[in-house]
Amino acid sequence: MKNKHKKLDAWIKSMAAMCKPDRMVWITGSDEEKERLQKEAFATGELIPLNQKKLPGCVYHRTAENDVARTENLTFICTSKKRDAGPTNNWMTPSQGYAKAGAIFKNSMQGRTMYVIPFSMGPVGSPFSKIGVELTDSIYVVLNMRIMTHVGTEVLKHLGSNGVFTKCLHGKAERDINRRLILHFPEDNAIWSVGSGYGGNVLLGKKCMALRIASYIGRQENWMAEHMLIMGVEKPNGHIHYLAAAFPSACGKTNLAMLVPPQGLRTKGYKIWTVGDDISWMRIDSDGALWAINPETGFFGVAPGTNSQTNPNAVKTAKQNTIFTNVLLKPDKTVWWEDGDGPTPSQGMDWRGRPWNPKMVDEQGKPVKGAQANSRFTSPIKQCPTSSFRLEHHHGVPISAIIFGGWRASLAPLVYQAFSWPHGVYTGATMASERTAAQYGKQGEVRRDPMAMLPFCGYNMGDYFKHWLKMGSSMTRPPEIFHVNWFRTDKNGEFLWPGYGENLRVLEWIIDRCEHTAEAEKTPIGYIPTQRSLDMTGLQLPPEKITQLLSINKQEWKNELDDQEMFFSRFGKDLPAELREELSALRERLNNSR
Ligand code: OXD
Ligand code: MN
C-alpha cells in the first residue's frame, strides 16, 4: 500500500537521511513477510531456528552481553523545562537529546535495512487506541512488534493521510553501552532509542510509548496509562469483574493475570480471564465508570521462574509462535531456563552462546546460569488458555477495582481497602517493595515505586498524582482501591501466605467488597477482612497465621510514615496537598487507635 501521509513521508525521509540505510522495507504484517524476515535473520545468525516439531513457530535470539535489561540511567525525558520531567526522571532538553542521539544515529544504518513498522497500541480503530510508527534496523524488533502490537497495512490505512502518530526511531548502532540512549520527547510525540537491542529499550510501543509518552498524552486528554495487569474474575453466577493491578517488577504480575483457581474456588465456579499482564489504558466512559484496554497483543514475560506450578498458562502460551531471548539452548534445539519445567539438561549453549553444563561455577564458585536472569519469552496473548474474549473490544472492560501491591516482609497486611479514592491514590503513591535476605541488596531496604510507575512516568510525578486525583473526582462510579501484600513473612522468614492460585481468595474478598457483600473491619489504614469473610475452603492455613497476615503493627506504621514523608519531600511544592493531608490523617488515626 502506498503511503499518502505527507508528514509521515517527510519524517521518514529525514530520519533516513540521518541514518543512511541501504534499503527501506515497509512492514505489512503478512505471514509471508514473517517467513522471509526469519529466513534472513537465520542467515545472519540474528535468530536461530528452534525444533519445529516440539516448538512450532518458535525462534531463538541472544542479545549482546551488556544489553540484557532496561537501562534506566540512560533513559531520559527530554522536555523544554526540567520541572516538567520532575524529580524522578533523568532530564535533558530536546535539543541536547536530538544532538546527542543524532551523533550516534548518524550513518549508523549504512549497509543495513530500515524497516518501517506502522503499529496500533490497542484495537485498530478504537477510540482508546494510539498509532505509532517505528523505524528500526533490527529484524528481531520487527518480529517482536508483530507479536506485541497490531502492525502493518491495516494500521497504515487507518492512519490515512493526516492521522496523528508517535514517531519512534530505533537503531542498534554499535550496541555500545557508552553510546546508548533511550530518549522521550513528549512535546514532539517522539522517541529515539539508540545503541540497544534489549526488548524494554527497543520495542518502542511498550514502555516508551504505552507508558512514558502515553502517560503524558493521557494527562492532556483525561485518561490514564498505567503499569497494570488487567484480569477478569468470573463469579459462579457468571458475572465478570475486571480488576487492574499495579505491582513493582518481580512481584508476580504475569502470574496473577492468568492464575489458576485453587480447587475449592474452582469447584465453586470461579474462572479467570486474562486481558493483559503489563499495561492498562483507562478512560472514563459514558456510564461514569473507568474502562480499560490492554494496548498490547502479546506477553514479553520473564522466563526464569516460569513453570507448570508457578504459571501453567504462561507455559502453555509459550509452546508455539514464541521468540525466546537469552534462555538456554538445548542440543535438540528446544529451550530451558532455571526454575523452569523438566529436568536440568546435562548440557547446552548458554545465553552467552557458550557451551554450558550444570556443574559449571564462576570465579566466586557460584553456579553459572544457563539462562540470563532477565531472559524472556514473547508470545501472542491469544494463545493464553485464559485469554479474554474482550481483547479486541473497542471500549475494553469496566474496572471494578484497582489493586496496588508491593513486597513487604512485614508492615502491610495481606489486603486492605482504601476509604476513598484520594486515600487510594495516597496508598498507590506510597507503594514500596523491600528487599529480603533472599534478594539482592540490603535487607529491609525500602524502594518506593508509586503506582509501579517510577521508571515509566513520562512527566513530573507530582503532576501525575494530581492527575490521579482529578480522574477520581471526574467519575461518578470510580473503582474501589485496594492494597495487597503476598509476601509477609513470620519470625523465621517463612512466607505466611501460599500465593499463586490461592491469591484468588483475596480477589474474591475484593470483588465481594465491590458488591458490598463482604464483611470488613475498619482499621486506621483501611478496611481489612474479618477472618470469616475470606473463603479458605481447601486451604489448610492455621487461624493464627491468618491473624498474623491481617495484623497491623502501629509502631511499624509510624516509622513507615516518617519514611513516606521523606519520599514526599522530594516533590516539594509539586506534591498535591491532598496527599499530605491523607498522610496526616493516617498519622492521627494511628495515634488515636488503641
Ligand atoms: C517489564 C518491566 O519488563 O516492568 O515489564 O520491567
Ligand atoms: Mn512491566
Coordinates of C-alpha atoms and ligand atoms in Angstrom, one line a residue:
M1 CA 0.0 0.0 0.0
K2 CA 1.3 3.5 -0.9
N3 CA 1.8 5.9 2.0
K4 CA -0.4 9.0 1.5
H5 CA 0.6 10.7 4.7
K6 CA 2.8 13.7 3.9
K7 CA 4.1 14.3 7.4
L8 CA 4.9 10.6 7.8
D9 CA 6.7 10.7 4.5
A10 CA 8.7 13.7 5.4
W11 CA 9.7 12.3 8.8
I12 CA 10.8 9.0 7.4
K13 CA 12.9 10.8 4.8
S14 CA 14.6 13.0 7.3
M15 CA 15.4 10.0 9.6
A16 CA 16.7 8.0 6.7
A17 CA 18.9 11.0 5.7
M18 CA 20.4 10.9 9.1
C19 CA 20.8 7.1 9.5
K20 CA 21.6 6.3 5.8
P21 CA 20.2 2.8 5.5
D22 CA 20.9 1.0 2.2
R23 CA 17.3 -0.1 1.9
M24 CA 13.8 0.6 3.3
V25 CA 11.2 -2.0 3.8
W26 CA 7.6 -1.3 4.8
I27 CA 6.1 -3.9 7.2
T28 CA 2.7 -5.2 6.1
G29 CA 2.0 -7.8 8.8
S30 CA 1.6 -10.7 6.3
D31 CA 2.6 -14.3 7.1
E32 CA 4.8 -14.4 4.1
E33 CA 6.7 -11.4 5.4
K34 CA 7.3 -13.2 8.7
E35 CA 8.8 -16.2 6.9
R36 CA 11.0 -14.0 4.8
L37 CA 12.4 -12.0 7.7
Q38 CA 13.0 -15.1 9.8
K39 CA 14.9 -16.6 6.9
E40 CA 17.1 -13.5 6.6
A41 CA 17.8 -13.4 10.3
F42 CA 18.7 -17.2 10.4
A43 CA 21.2 -16.5 7.6
T44 CA 23.0 -13.8 9.6
G45 CA 22.7 -15.5 13.0
E46 CA 20.4 -12.8 14.4
L47 CA 17.9 -15.6 15.0
I48 CA 18.4 -19.3 15.5
P49 CA 15.6 -21.7 14.3
L50 CA 14.2 -24.0 17.0
N51 CA 12.9 -27.5 16.9
Q52 CA 9.7 -27.1 14.8
K53 CA 8.2 -30.4 15.9
K54 CA 8.4 -29.5 19.6
L55 CA 8.2 -25.7 19.4
P56 CA 6.3 -24.9 16.2
G57 CA 6.8 -21.3 15.0
C58 CA 9.4 -20.6 17.7
V59 CA 12.7 -18.9 17.3
Y60 CA 15.7 -18.1 19.5
H61 CA 17.7 -14.9 19.9
R62 CA 20.6 -13.7 22.0
T63 CA 21.3 -10.1 22.9
A64 CA 24.8 -8.6 23.5
E65 CA 26.1 -9.5 27.0
N66 CA 26.0 -5.8 28.1
D67 CA 22.4 -5.4 26.8
V68 CA 20.1 -7.6 28.9
A69 CA 17.8 -5.2 30.7
R70 CA 16.3 -1.8 30.6
T71 CA 18.9 0.9 31.3
E72 CA 17.2 3.4 33.5
N73 CA 20.3 5.5 33.9
L74 CA 20.4 6.0 30.1
T75 CA 16.7 6.7 29.8
F76 CA 15.7 10.4 29.6
I77 CA 12.6 12.6 29.4
C78 CA 13.5 15.5 27.1
T79 CA 11.3 18.5 27.9
S80 CA 12.0 22.2 27.5
K81 CA 11.7 22.7 31.2
K82 CA 13.4 20.4 33.8
R83 CA 10.4 20.9 36.1
D84 CA 8.2 19.1 33.6
A85 CA 10.3 15.9 33.8
G86 CA 10.2 16.2 37.6
P87 CA 12.5 14.9 40.3
T88 CA 12.1 11.2 39.5
N89 CA 13.2 11.2 35.8
N90 CA 16.6 11.8 34.1
W91 CA 16.3 15.0 32.1
M92 CA 17.8 16.7 29.0
T93 CA 16.4 19.5 26.8
P94 CA 15.0 18.3 23.5
S95 CA 17.9 20.0 21.6
Q96 CA 20.5 18.3 23.7
G97 CA 18.7 15.0 23.2
Y98 CA 18.4 15.2 19.5
A99 CA 22.1 16.3 19.2
K100 CA 23.5 13.6 21.4
A101 CA 21.5 10.7 20.0
G102 CA 21.7 12.2 16.5
A103 CA 25.5 11.9 16.6
I104 CA 25.1 8.2 17.3
F105 CA 22.4 7.6 14.8
K106 CA 24.4 9.4 12.0
N107 CA 25.2 6.9 9.2
S108 CA 24.5 4.1 11.7
M109 CA 22.3 2.1 9.2
Q110 CA 24.8 2.0 6.4
G111 CA 24.8 -1.5 5.0
R112 CA 21.6 -2.2 6.8
T113 CA 17.8 -2.1 6.1
M114 CA 15.5 0.3 7.7
Y115 CA 12.1 -1.3 8.5
V116 CA 9.1 0.9 8.8
I117 CA 6.5 -0.5 11.2
P118 CA 3.1 1.2 11.4
F119 CA 1.6 -0.1 14.6
S120 CA -1.5 0.4 16.7
M121 CA -1.5 0.2 20.5
G122 CA -5.0 -1.1 21.2
P123 CA -7.5 -2.5 18.7
V124 CA -7.2 -0.8 15.3
G125 CA -9.7 2.0 15.1
S126 CA -10.7 2.0 18.7
P127 CA -11.1 5.5 20.3
F128 CA -8.8 4.1 23.1
S129 CA -6.0 3.3 20.7
K130 CA -3.0 5.2 19.5
I131 CA -0.9 4.8 16.4
G132 CA 2.9 4.8 16.3
V133 CA 5.4 4.2 13.5
E134 CA 8.7 2.6 14.5
L135 CA 11.7 2.8 12.2
T136 CA 14.3 0.2 13.1
D137 CA 17.3 -1.7 11.7
S138 CA 16.5 -4.8 13.7
I139 CA 14.6 -7.8 12.4
Y140 CA 14.3 -9.0 16.0
V141 CA 12.4 -5.8 16.8
V142 CA 10.1 -6.2 13.8
L143 CA 9.2 -9.8 14.8
N144 CA 8.6 -8.9 18.4
M145 CA 6.5 -5.9 17.4
R146 CA 4.4 -8.2 15.3
I147 CA 3.6 -10.2 18.4
M148 CA 3.2 -7.3 20.9
T149 CA 1.1 -4.9 18.7
H150 CA -1.2 -4.7 15.7
V151 CA 1.2 -3.9 12.8
G152 CA 1.1 -3.3 9.1
T153 CA -1.1 -2.2 6.2
E154 CA -4.3 -2.2 8.2
V155 CA -2.8 0.3 10.6
L156 CA -1.4 2.5 7.9
K157 CA -4.8 2.6 6.2
H158 CA -6.3 3.8 9.4
L159 CA -3.7 6.5 9.8
G160 CA -4.9 7.9 6.5
S161 CA -3.3 11.0 5.1
N162 CA -3.4 13.1 8.2
G163 CA -3.6 10.9 11.3
V164 CA -1.6 11.6 14.5
F165 CA 1.2 9.1 15.2
T166 CA 4.1 8.7 17.7
K167 CA 7.4 9.0 15.9
C168 CA 9.6 6.1 17.1
L169 CA 13.2 5.7 15.9
H170 CA 15.3 2.8 16.9
G171 CA 18.8 1.9 15.8
K172 CA 21.1 -0.8 17.1
A173 CA 24.2 1.3 16.2
E174 CA 27.2 -0.5 17.7
R175 CA 25.3 -1.7 20.7
D176 CA 27.9 0.0 22.8
I177 CA 26.8 0.8 26.3
N178 CA 28.6 4.1 26.1
R179 CA 26.7 5.1 23.0
R180 CA 23.3 4.1 24.2
L181 CA 20.4 6.4 24.9
I182 CA 16.6 5.9 25.3
L183 CA 15.1 9.4 24.8
H184 CA 11.5 10.5 25.0
F185 CA 10.3 13.8 23.6
P186 CA 6.8 14.2 24.9
E187 CA 6.4 17.7 23.5
D188 CA 7.1 16.3 20.0
N189 CA 5.3 12.9 20.5
A190 CA 8.6 11.2 19.6
I191 CA 11.0 8.5 20.9
W192 CA 14.6 8.0 19.9
S193 CA 16.3 4.8 21.1
V194 CA 19.9 4.0 20.0
G195 CA 22.6 1.5 20.9
S196 CA 20.5 -1.2 22.4
G197 CA 18.8 -4.4 21.2
Y198 CA 17.1 -5.3 24.5
G199 CA 13.3 -5.5 24.3
G200 CA 12.3 -3.0 27.0
N201 CA 14.6 -0.4 25.3
V202 CA 13.7 -1.1 21.7
L203 CA 10.1 -2.4 21.4
L204 CA 9.1 1.3 21.4
G205 CA 5.4 0.6 21.6
K206 CA 5.8 -0.9 25.0
K207 CA 7.4 1.0 27.9
C208 CA 8.5 4.1 25.9
M209 CA 5.2 4.8 24.1
A210 CA 2.4 2.9 26.0
L211 CA 3.7 4.2 29.4
R212 CA 6.0 7.2 29.2
I213 CA 4.6 9.0 26.2
A214 CA 1.0 7.7 26.8
S215 CA 1.0 8.9 30.4
Y216 CA 1.9 12.4 29.1
I217 CA -0.8 12.3 26.5
G218 CA -3.3 10.8 28.9
R219 CA -2.9 13.7 31.3
Q220 CA -3.7 16.1 28.5
E221 CA -6.6 14.1 27.2
N222 CA -8.1 13.0 30.5
W223 CA -7.2 9.3 30.6
M224 CA -4.6 7.1 32.3
A225 CA -1.7 5.0 31.1
E226 CA -0.8 2.6 33.9
H227 CA 1.7 -0.2 34.6
M228 CA -1.1 -2.6 35.4
L229 CA -2.3 -6.1 34.6
I230 CA -6.0 -6.4 33.7
M231 CA -7.9 -9.6 34.6
G232 CA -11.5 -10.7 34.7
V233 CA -12.7 -12.8 37.6
E234 CA -15.8 -14.7 36.6
K235 CA -18.0 -15.4 39.6
P236 CA -20.0 -18.6 40.0
N237 CA -23.1 -16.6 38.9
G238 CA -21.4 -15.7 35.6
H239 CA -20.8 -12.0 36.4
I240 CA -17.3 -11.0 35.4
H241 CA -15.5 -8.3 37.5
Y242 CA -12.4 -6.8 35.9
L243 CA -9.5 -5.8 38.1
A244 CA -6.5 -3.7 37.3
A245 CA -3.4 -4.2 39.4
A246 CA 0.0 -2.5 39.7
F247 CA 3.0 -4.2 41.3
P248 CA 6.7 -3.3 41.0
S249 CA 8.8 -5.6 38.8
A250 CA 9.3 -9.1 40.1
C251 CA 6.1 -9.2 42.2
G252 CA 4.3 -11.7 40.0
K253 CA 2.0 -9.5 37.8
T254 CA 2.2 -12.0 34.9
N255 CA 1.4 -14.9 37.2
L256 CA -1.6 -13.2 38.8
A257 CA -3.0 -12.1 35.4
M258 CA -3.5 -15.8 34.4
L259 CA -3.8 -17.6 37.7
V260 CA -5.4 -21.0 38.0
P261 CA -8.2 -21.0 40.7
P262 CA -7.4 -23.4 43.6
Q263 CA -9.6 -26.5 43.7
G264 CA -12.0 -25.0 46.4
L265 CA -12.8 -21.9 44.3
R266 CA -12.8 -23.8 41.0
T267 CA -15.5 -26.1 42.4
K268 CA -17.5 -23.1 43.4
G269 CA -17.4 -22.0 39.8
Y270 CA -14.7 -19.3 39.6
K271 CA -12.9 -18.6 36.2
I272 CA -10.2 -16.2 35.2
W273 CA -10.0 -14.2 32.0
T274 CA -6.7 -12.6 31.1
V275 CA -6.8 -9.2 29.4
G276 CA -3.2 -8.1 29.9
D277 CA -0.2 -8.6 32.1
D278 CA 1.7 -5.3 32.0
I279 CA -0.1 -2.2 30.7
S280 CA -3.5 -0.7 31.1
W281 CA -5.0 2.4 29.4
M282 CA -8.1 3.6 31.2
R283 CA -10.8 6.0 30.3
I284 CA -14.0 7.3 31.8
D285 CA -16.9 6.1 29.8
S286 CA -20.5 7.5 29.4
D287 CA -21.6 5.4 32.4
G288 CA -19.2 7.4 34.7
A289 CA -17.1 4.3 35.3
L290 CA -13.5 3.5 34.4
W291 CA -12.9 1.3 31.3
A292 CA -9.6 -0.3 30.4
I293 CA -7.9 -1.8 27.4
N294 CA -4.6 -3.6 27.2
P295 CA -2.8 -1.7 24.4
E296 CA -0.6 -4.8 23.8
T297 CA -1.3 -8.1 22.0
G298 CA 1.4 -10.2 23.5
F299 CA 3.4 -11.0 26.6
F300 CA 7.1 -10.1 27.0
G301 CA 7.5 -12.3 30.0
V302 CA 10.4 -13.2 32.3
A303 CA 11.4 -16.9 31.7
P304 CA 13.3 -18.0 34.8
G305 CA 10.8 -19.0 37.5
T306 CA 8.0 -19.7 35.0
N307 CA 7.0 -23.3 35.2
S308 CA 3.9 -25.5 35.3
Q309 CA 3.5 -24.9 39.0
T310 CA 4.0 -21.1 39.2
N311 CA 2.2 -20.3 35.9
P312 CA 0.9 -23.2 33.9
N313 CA -1.0 -20.9 31.5
A314 CA 2.2 -19.0 30.6
V315 CA 3.9 -22.3 29.9
K316 CA 1.1 -23.3 27.6
T317 CA 1.1 -19.9 25.9
A318 CA 4.8 -20.1 25.1
K319 CA 4.6 -23.5 23.4
Q320 CA 4.4 -22.0 19.9
N321 CA 4.9 -18.9 17.8
T322 CA 7.2 -17.6 20.5
I323 CA 10.5 -15.7 20.4
F324 CA 12.8 -16.8 23.2
T325 CA 15.6 -14.4 24.2
N326 CA 18.7 -15.2 26.3
V327 CA 17.5 -18.6 27.6
L328 CA 19.5 -21.9 27.5
L329 CA 19.5 -23.6 24.1
K330 CA 19.4 -27.4 24.4
P331 CA 21.1 -29.8 21.9
D332 CA 17.7 -30.8 20.5
K333 CA 17.0 -27.1 19.7
T334 CA 14.5 -26.7 22.4
V335 CA 14.9 -24.3 25.3
W336 CA 15.3 -24.3 29.1
W337 CA 15.7 -21.9 32.0
E338 CA 16.4 -22.0 35.7
D339 CA 13.3 -22.9 37.7
G340 CA 11.5 -23.9 34.6
D341 CA 10.0 -27.2 33.7
G342 CA 11.7 -30.5 33.1
P343 CA 15.0 -31.9 34.4
T344 CA 18.1 -29.7 34.3
P345 CA 19.7 -30.5 31.0
S346 CA 23.2 -32.1 31.2
Q347 CA 24.5 -29.7 28.5
G348 CA 23.5 -26.9 26.2
M349 CA 24.6 -23.5 24.9
D350 CA 24.1 -20.7 27.5
W351 CA 22.6 -17.3 26.8
R352 CA 26.1 -16.0 26.0
G353 CA 26.4 -18.7 23.3
R354 CA 29.0 -20.7 25.2
P355 CA 28.9 -24.5 26.0
W356 CA 27.2 -25.0 29.4
N357 CA 26.7 -27.7 31.9
P358 CA 25.0 -27.6 35.3
K359 CA 28.3 -28.3 37.2
M360 CA 30.0 -25.1 35.9
V361 CA 30.9 -22.5 38.5
D362 CA 32.2 -18.9 38.1
E363 CA 35.3 -17.3 39.7
Q364 CA 33.4 -16.9 43.0
G365 CA 32.3 -20.6 43.0
K366 CA 28.7 -19.7 42.2
P367 CA 26.8 -21.9 39.6
V368 CA 26.9 -20.4 36.1
K369 CA 23.3 -19.9 34.9
G370 CA 22.2 -21.3 31.6
A371 CA 19.6 -18.6 31.1
Q372 CA 20.1 -14.9 31.8
A373 CA 18.1 -13.8 34.9
N374 CA 16.0 -11.4 32.7
S375 CA 15.7 -13.8 29.8
R376 CA 12.3 -13.6 28.1
F377 CA 9.6 -15.2 26.0
T378 CA 7.5 -13.1 23.6
S379 CA 4.2 -14.8 22.9
P380 CA 0.8 -13.8 21.5
I381 CA -1.8 -13.2 24.2
K382 CA -4.4 -15.0 22.1
Q383 CA -2.5 -18.3 22.8
C384 CA -3.1 -18.0 26.5
P385 CA -5.7 -20.6 27.6
T386 CA -7.4 -17.9 29.7
S387 CA -7.2 -15.0 27.2
S388 CA -10.2 -12.8 27.4
F389 CA -12.9 -12.7 24.7
R390 CA -12.9 -8.9 25.2
L391 CA -9.3 -8.4 23.9
E392 CA -10.5 -6.6 20.7
H393 CA -13.5 -4.8 22.2
H394 CA -13.0 -1.2 21.4
H395 CA -14.2 0.1 24.7
G396 CA -12.3 -2.5 26.7
V397 CA -13.6 -3.7 30.1
P398 CA -15.2 -1.9 33.0
I399 CA -12.8 -1.9 36.0
S400 CA -14.4 -2.7 39.4
A401 CA -11.2 -2.4 41.5
I402 CA -7.7 -1.1 41.3
I403 CA -5.2 -3.1 43.3
F404 CA -1.8 -1.8 44.4
G405 CA 0.8 -4.1 45.9
G406 CA 4.4 -4.5 46.9
W407 CA 6.8 -6.9 48.5
R408 CA 6.7 -6.1 52.2
A409 CA 8.1 -8.8 54.6
S410 CA 6.2 -7.0 57.4
L411 CA 4.1 -3.8 57.6
A412 CA 1.4 -4.3 55.0
P413 CA -1.4 -6.9 55.8
L414 CA -2.5 -9.4 53.2
V415 CA -5.1 -7.0 51.9
Y416 CA -6.8 -3.7 52.8
Q417 CA -9.3 -1.4 51.1
A418 CA -8.9 2.3 50.9
F419 CA -11.6 4.5 52.5
S420 CA -12.0 6.7 49.4
W421 CA -10.4 7.5 46.0
P422 CA -8.0 10.1 47.5
H423 CA -7.0 7.7 50.2
G424 CA -6.4 5.1 47.5
V425 CA -4.3 7.5 45.5
Y426 CA -2.2 8.1 48.6
T427 CA -1.9 4.3 49.0
G428 CA -0.6 3.9 45.4
A429 CA 1.7 6.9 45.8
T430 CA 3.4 5.4 48.8
M431 CA 3.7 1.9 47.4
A432 CA 7.0 0.2 48.0
S433 CA 8.9 -3.1 47.9
E434 CA 11.6 -4.1 50.3
R435 CA 14.4 -6.5 49.8
T436 CA 14.6 -9.6 51.9
A437 CA 17.6 -11.8 52.6
A438 CA 16.7 -13.9 49.6
Q439 CA 17.1 -10.9 47.3
Y440 CA 19.9 -8.7 46.1
G441 CA 20.7 -5.5 48.0
K442 CA 20.5 -4.6 51.6
Q443 CA 17.9 -6.5 53.7
G444 CA 14.8 -4.4 54.6
E445 CA 15.8 -1.6 52.2
V446 CA 12.6 0.0 51.0
R447 CA 12.3 1.2 47.4
R448 CA 9.3 3.5 46.8
D449 CA 7.6 2.9 43.5
P450 CA 4.4 5.0 43.2
M451 CA 1.8 3.0 41.3
A452 CA 4.8 0.9 40.0
M453 CA 5.4 3.9 37.6
L454 CA 8.7 5.3 38.9
P455 CA 10.6 4.2 35.8
F456 CA 7.7 4.8 33.5
C457 CA 6.0 8.1 34.2
G458 CA 6.7 10.5 31.3
Y459 CA 6.3 13.7 33.3
N460 CA 6.6 15.3 36.7
M461 CA 5.2 12.7 39.2
G462 CA 3.7 15.5 41.4
D463 CA 1.5 16.3 38.4
Y464 CA 0.9 12.6 37.9
F465 CA -0.6 12.4 41.4
K466 CA -2.7 15.4 40.7
H467 CA -4.0 13.7 37.6
W468 CA -5.0 10.6 39.5
L469 CA -6.9 12.8 42.0
K470 CA -8.6 14.6 39.2
M471 CA -9.6 11.4 37.4
G472 CA -11.3 10.2 40.6
S473 CA -13.3 13.3 41.0
S474 CA -14.5 13.1 37.4
M475 CA -16.0 9.7 37.8
T476 CA -19.5 9.0 39.2
R477 CA -18.7 5.3 39.6
P478 CA -14.9 5.1 40.4
P479 CA -13.4 1.7 41.1
E480 CA -12.7 0.8 44.7
I481 CA -8.9 0.8 45.5
F482 CA -7.1 -1.9 47.4
H483 CA -3.6 -2.8 48.6
V484 CA -2.3 -6.4 48.7
N485 CA 0.9 -8.0 50.0
W486 CA 1.5 -11.6 49.2
F487 CA 5.0 -11.6 50.8
R488 CA 4.5 -11.2 54.5
T489 CA 6.8 -13.5 56.5
D490 CA 6.8 -14.9 60.0
K491 CA 9.6 -14.5 62.5
N492 CA 11.6 -17.3 60.8
G493 CA 11.4 -15.5 57.4
E494 CA 8.9 -18.0 56.0
F495 CA 6.1 -16.7 53.8
L496 CA 2.8 -16.7 55.7
W497 CA 0.6 -16.8 52.6
P498 CA 1.0 -19.6 49.9
G499 CA 0.4 -17.1 47.0
Y500 CA -0.1 -18.1 43.3
G501 CA -3.6 -19.5 42.7
E502 CA -4.6 -19.0 46.3
N503 CA -4.4 -15.3 45.7
L504 CA -7.9 -15.7 44.2
R505 CA -9.2 -16.0 47.8
V506 CA -8.2 -12.4 48.3
L507 CA -9.5 -11.3 44.9
E508 CA -12.9 -12.9 45.9
W509 CA -13.0 -10.7 49.0
I510 CA -12.1 -7.7 46.9
I511 CA -14.9 -8.2 44.4
D512 CA -17.4 -9.0 47.2
R513 CA -16.4 -5.7 48.8
C514 CA -17.1 -4.0 45.4
E515 CA -20.6 -5.6 45.6
H516 CA -20.9 -4.6 49.3
T517 CA -21.4 -8.2 50.3
A518 CA -18.2 -9.0 52.3
E519 CA -17.5 -8.1 55.9
A520 CA -14.6 -5.9 56.9
E521 CA -13.1 -4.4 60.0
K522 CA -12.3 -0.7 60.0
T523 CA -8.7 -0.1 61.0
P524 CA -6.6 3.1 60.8
I525 CA -5.0 2.0 57.5
G526 CA -8.2 0.9 55.8
Y527 CA -10.8 -1.9 55.8
I528 CA -9.4 -5.4 56.3
P529 CA -11.2 -8.7 56.0
T530 CA -12.7 -10.3 59.0
Q531 CA -11.4 -13.9 59.4
R532 CA -14.6 -15.5 58.3
S533 CA -15.0 -13.2 55.3
L534 CA -12.1 -14.9 53.5
D535 CA -13.1 -18.3 51.9
M536 CA -10.4 -20.8 52.9
T537 CA -12.1 -23.9 51.7
G538 CA -9.5 -26.5 50.8
L539 CA -6.6 -24.5 52.2
Q540 CA -5.0 -25.7 55.5
L541 CA -4.0 -22.4 57.0
P542 CA -4.0 -22.2 60.8
P543 CA -6.2 -19.3 62.1
E544 CA -3.2 -17.8 63.9
K545 CA -1.4 -17.4 60.5
I546 CA -4.4 -15.5 59.2
T547 CA -4.3 -13.3 62.3
Q548 CA -0.7 -12.6 61.6
L549 CA -1.4 -11.9 57.9
L550 CA -4.0 -9.4 58.8
S551 CA -2.3 -7.7 61.8
I552 CA -1.3 -4.1 61.9
N553 CA 1.7 -3.0 64.0
K554 CA 1.2 0.6 65.0
Q555 CA 4.9 1.3 65.6
E556 CA 5.9 -0.1 62.2
W557 CA 3.3 2.1 60.6
K558 CA 4.6 5.2 62.4
N559 CA 8.1 4.5 61.2
E560 CA 6.7 3.9 57.7
L561 CA 5.0 7.3 57.7
D562 CA 8.4 9.0 58.6
D563 CA 9.9 7.3 55.6
Q564 CA 6.9 8.3 53.3
E565 CA 7.3 11.9 54.5
M566 CA 10.9 11.9 53.4
F567 CA 9.9 10.5 50.0
F568 CA 7.1 13.1 49.6
S569 CA 9.6 15.9 50.3
R570 CA 11.3 15.1 47.0
F571 CA 8.4 16.6 45.2
G572 CA 8.4 19.9 47.1
K573 CA 5.5 22.1 46.2
D574 CA 4.5 19.9 43.3
L575 CA 3.1 17.3 45.7
P576 CA -0.7 17.8 45.9
A577 CA -1.9 18.9 49.3
E578 CA -4.4 16.1 49.4
L579 CA -1.6 13.5 49.7
R580 CA 0.0 15.3 52.6
E581 CA -3.4 15.5 54.2
E582 CA -4.0 11.8 53.7
L583 CA -0.7 11.1 55.4
S584 CA -1.5 13.4 58.4
A585 CA -5.0 11.9 58.7
L586 CA -3.5 8.4 58.8
R587 CA -1.0 9.5 61.5
E588 CA -3.8 10.8 63.5
R589 CA -5.9 7.7 63.1
L590 CA -2.9 5.6 64.3
N591 CA -2.3 7.9 67.3
N592 CA -6.0 7.7 68.3
S593 CA -6.3 4.0 67.9
R594 CA -5.9 1.5 70.7
Ligands
OXD1 C1 8.8 -5.2 32.4 C2 9.2 -4.4 33.5 O1 9.7 -5.7 31.6 O2 8.4 -3.9 34.2 O3 7.6 -5.4 32.2 O4 10.4 -4.1 33.7
MN2 MN 6.4 -4.1 33.3

